[in-house]
Amino acid sequence: MILYFSGTGNSEYTAKRIREETDDNIMNLGEKIRSRDFSSIHSDTPWVVAAPTYAWRIPRILQEELTGNRTIYFVMTCGGNIGNAGRYLKKLTDAKGINYAGCAQIIMPENYIAMFATPTQEEAAGIIRGSLRAIDEAARQIKDSRPFPQLPITRKD
């Protein structure tokens, strides 16, 4: 089951592209929130969470009760990097008793306008084209039940 939360469309685009490769079910958590549905979610297939990175963490709504399959992949969209998000996600999944299958970083157009300049439409299209290889590789790893490789952590992270 692919769960996604997307404010600007970056994570939605990523989730739908992964769905094309994996042929798994997909759920828009934004719609679930708007309908005030806070019930648990069940899946027999591994979980895939596609979401933006907020201060190197996932949005709180994605910390919901998940039942069924106990393996989870995280696909984090960001303007530059996801920092040490994997460490926080591993800690969260360990606390919930879920098997952490890794965190993939997908560079998408920057949209945090409080701190960064947003790209032009042409620049954004180029960034999205550049993200396709990373999205498709993440989808293949999910489809083949392979964990994502751990990203190197820098001092900045």
C-alpha positions as a LaTeX table, in Angstrom:
\begin{tabular}{lrrr}
\hline
Residue & $x$ (\AA) & $y$ (\AA) & $z$ (\AA) \\
\hline
Met1 & 0.00 & 0.00 & 0.00 \\
Ile2 & 1.35 & 3.38 & $-1.03$ \\
Leu3 & 0.41 & 6.23 & 1.29 \\
Tyr4 & 1.17 & 9.76 & 0.27 \\
Phe5 & 0.85 & 13.21 & 1.67 \\
Ser6 & 1.50 & 16.08 & $-0.69$ \\
Gly7 & 0.97 & 19.79 & $-0.30$ \\
Thr8 & 2.40 & 20.88 & $-3.65$ \\
Gly9 & 2.25 & 17.74 & $-5.80$ \\
Asn10 & 5.86 & 16.55 & $-5.52$ \\
Ser11 & 5.12 & 13.57 & $-3.29$ \\
Glu12 & 1.87 & 12.80 & $-5.14$ \\
Tyr13 & 3.78 & 12.65 & $-8.42$ \\
Thr14 & 6.38 & 10.38 & $-6.83$ \\
Ala15 & 3.77 & 8.07 & $-5.29$ \\
Lys16 & 1.83 & 7.71 & $-8.53$ \\
Arg17 & 5.00 & 6.93 & $-10.49$ \\
Ile18 & 5.92 & 4.24 & $-7.93$ \\
Arg19 & 2.39 & 2.83 & $-8.26$ \\
Glu20 & 2.90 & 2.45 & $-12.03$ \\
Glu21 & 5.87 & 0.13 & $-11.39$ \\
Thr22 & 4.56 & $-1.75$ & $-8.34$ \\
Asp23 & 0.85 & $-1.92$ & $-9.28$ \\
Asp24 & 0.01 & $-1.49$ & $-5.58$ \\
Asn25 & $-2.94$ & 0.29 & $-3.98$ \\
Ile26 & $-2.51$ & 3.99 & $-3.28$ \\
Met27 & $-4.08$ & 6.33 & $-0.71$ \\
Asn28 & $-4.05$ & 10.11 & $-0.53$ \\
Leu29 & $-3.73$ & 10.92 & 3.15 \\
Gly30 & $-4.74$ & 14.53 & 2.50 \\
Glu31 & $-8.20$ & 13.31 & 1.53 \\
Lys32 & $-8.30$ & 11.05 & 4.59 \\
Ile33 & $-7.51$ & 14.05 & 6.82 \\
Arg34 & $-10.09$ & 16.31 & 5.15 \\
Ser35 & $-12.78$ & 13.68 & 5.70 \\
Arg36 & $-11.71$ & 13.41 & 9.37 \\
Asp37 & $-11.05$ & 9.70 & 8.96 \\
Phe38 & $-8.45$ & 8.82 & 11.58 \\
Ser39 & $-9.06$ & 5.08 & 11.49 \\
Ser40 & $-6.21$ & 2.60 & 11.17 \\
Ile41 & $-5.07$ & 1.56 & 7.71 \\
His42 & $-4.48$ & $-2.07$ & 6.67 \\
Ser43 & $-2.27$ & $-3.52$ & 3.95 \\
Asp44 & $-1.13$ & $-7.03$ & 3.12 \\
Thr45 & 1.73 & $-5.68$ & 0.98 \\
Pro46 & 4.70 & $-3.67$ & 2.29 \\
Trp47 & 3.96 & $-0.06$ & 3.18 \\
Val48 & 5.39 & 2.72 & 1.05 \\
Val49 & 5.18 & 6.24 & 2.46 \\
Ala50 & 5.81 & 9.10 & 0.03 \\
Ala51 & 5.95 & 12.46 & 1.74 \\
Pro52 & 7.79 & 15.73 & 1.87 \\
Thr53 & 10.58 & 16.14 & 4.37 \\
Tyr54 & 9.68 & 18.58 & 7.15 \\
Ala55 & 12.79 & 19.49 & 9.15 \\
Trp56 & 14.13 & 16.06 & 8.17 \\
Arg57 & 11.04 & 14.36 & 9.58 \\
Ile58 & 7.74 & 13.07 & 8.22 \\
Pro59 & 4.42 & 14.87 & 8.68 \\
Arg60 & 2.70 & 13.76 & 11.90 \\
Ile61 & $-0.30$ & 12.29 & 10.05 \\
Leu62 & 2.02 & 9.63 & 8.67 \\
Gln63 & 2.66 & 8.30 & 12.15 \\
Glu64 & $-0.83$ & 6.70 & 12.14 \\
Glu65 & $-1.69$ & 3.15 & 13.10 \\
Leu66 & $-0.76$ & 0.78 & 10.28 \\
Thr67 & $-1.98$ & $-2.82$ & 10.43 \\
Gly68 & $-1.10$ & $-5.89$ & 8.39 \\
Asn69 & 2.27 & $-6.03$ & 6.71 \\
Arg70 & 5.14 & $-5.10$ & 9.03 \\
Thr71 & 7.62 & $-3.74$ & 6.43 \\
Ile72 & 7.79 & $-0.07$ & 5.47 \\
Tyr73 & 9.69 & 1.98 & 2.88 \\
Phe74 & 9.94 & 5.76 & 3.06 \\
Val75 & 10.30 & 7.90 & $-0.07$ \\
Met76 & 11.04 & 11.46 & 0.98 \\
Thr77 & 10.81 & 14.38 & $-1.41$ \\
Cys78 & 12.95 & 17.43 & $-0.75$ \\
Gly79 & 14.44 & 20.50 & $-2.37$ \\
Gly80 & 18.05 & 19.67 & $-1.50$ \\
Asn81 & 18.47 & 16.70 & 0.82 \\
Ile82 & 16.66 & 14.74 & 3.51 \\
Gly83 & 19.46 & 15.15 & 6.01 \\
Asn84 & 19.36 & 12.51 & 8.71 \\
Ala85 & 15.66 & 11.67 & 8.23 \\
Gly86 & 16.48 & 7.96 & 8.04 \\
Arg87 & 17.69 & 7.98 & 11.65 \\
Tyr88 & 14.40 & 9.43 & 12.88 \\
Leu89 & 12.36 & 7.06 & 10.74 \\
Lys90 & 14.31 & 4.04 & 11.99 \\
Lys91 & 13.68 & 5.15 & 15.56 \\
Leu92 & 9.94 & 5.57 & 14.84 \\
Thr93 & 9.61 & 2.17 & 13.15 \\
Asp94 & 11.55 & 0.43 & 15.92 \\
Ala95 & 9.18 & 1.94 & 18.50 \\
Lys96 & 6.17 & 0.70 & 16.50 \\
Gly97 & 7.62 & $-2.76$ & 15.81 \\
Ile98 & 7.76 & $-2.23$ & 12.05 \\
Asn99 & 10.59 & $-3.47$ & 9.81 \\
Tyr100 & 12.38 & $-0.42$ & 8.40 \\
Ala101 & 13.26 & $-1.00$ & 4.73 \\
Gly102 & 15.03 & 2.32 & 4.31 \\
Cys103 & 14.52 & 5.86 & 3.15 \\
Ala104 & 14.96 & 7.06 & $-0.43$ \\
Gln105 & 15.70 & 10.70 & $-1.25$ \\
Ile106 & 13.93 & 12.26 & $-4.24$ \\
Ile107 & 15.07 & 15.76 & $-5.21$ \\
Met108 & 12.12 & 17.80 & $-6.45$ \\
Pro109 & 11.58 & 21.51 & $-7.07$ \\
Glu110 & 12.06 & 23.57 & $-3.89$ \\
Asn111 & 8.78 & 24.85 & $-2.54$ \\
Tyr112 & 9.64 & 26.12 & 0.92 \\
Ile113 & 9.42 & 29.78 & 0.01 \\
Ala114 & 9.98 & 31.08 & 3.55 \\
Met115 & 13.68 & 30.28 & 3.27 \\
Phe116 & 14.48 & 29.44 & $-0.35$ \\
Ala117 & 13.84 & 30.86 & $-3.80$ \\
Thr118 & 11.58 & 28.69 & $-5.91$ \\
Pro119 & 12.81 & 27.64 & $-9.34$ \\
Thr120 & 11.38 & 28.98 & $-12.56$ \\
Gln121 & 8.91 & 26.76 & $-14.40$ \\
Glu122 & 11.67 & 25.68 & $-16.79$ \\
Glu123 & 14.08 & 24.92 & $-13.93$ \\
Ala124 & 11.37 & 22.98 & $-12.07$ \\
Ala125 & 10.64 & 20.86 & $-15.16$ \\
Gly126 & 14.36 & 20.04 & $-15.41$ \\
Ile127 & 14.51 & 19.04 & $-11.73$ \\
Ile128 & 11.51 & 16.75 & $-12.18$ \\
Arg129 & 13.07 & 15.13 & $-15.26$ \\
Gly130 & 16.22 & 14.62 & $-13.21$ \\
Ser131 & 14.23 & 12.90 & $-10.45$ \\
Leu132 & 12.80 & 10.19 & $-12.70$ \\
Arg133 & 15.81 & 7.86 & $-12.40$ \\
Ala134 & 15.72 & 8.01 & $-8.57$ \\
Ile135 & 11.95 & 7.44 & $-8.43$ \\
Asp136 & 12.10 & 4.52 & $-10.86$ \\
Glu137 & 15.03 & 2.93 & $-8.99$ \\
Ala138 & 13.15 & 3.24 & $-5.69$ \\
Ala139 & 10.09 & 1.62 & $-7.31$ \\
Arg140 & 12.18 & $-1.30$ & $-8.60$ \\
Gln141 & 13.72 & $-1.84$ & $-5.18$ \\
Ile142 & 10.25 & $-1.90$ & $-3.60$ \\
Lys143 & 8.92 & $-4.25$ & $-6.27$ \\
Asp144 & 11.90 & $-6.59$ & $-5.73$ \\
Ser145 & 11.55 & $-6.40$ & $-1.91$ \\
Arg146 & 15.06 & $-4.93$ & $-1.60$ \\
Pro147 & 15.77 & $-2.40$ & 1.15 \\
Phe148 & 16.92 & 1.05 & 0.14 \\
Pro149 & 20.64 & 1.64 & 0.65 \\
Gln150 & 21.40 & 3.93 & 3.57 \\
Leu151 & 22.40 & 7.43 & 2.50 \\
Pro152 & 25.70 & 8.74 & 3.86 \\
Ile153 & 25.35 & 11.07 & 6.84 \\
Thr154 & 27.42 & 14.24 & 6.85 \\
Arg155 & 28.40 & 16.51 & 9.75 \\
Lys156 & 25.73 & 18.95 & 8.61 \\
Asp157 & 23.06 & 16.25 & 9.01 \\
\hline
\end{tabular}
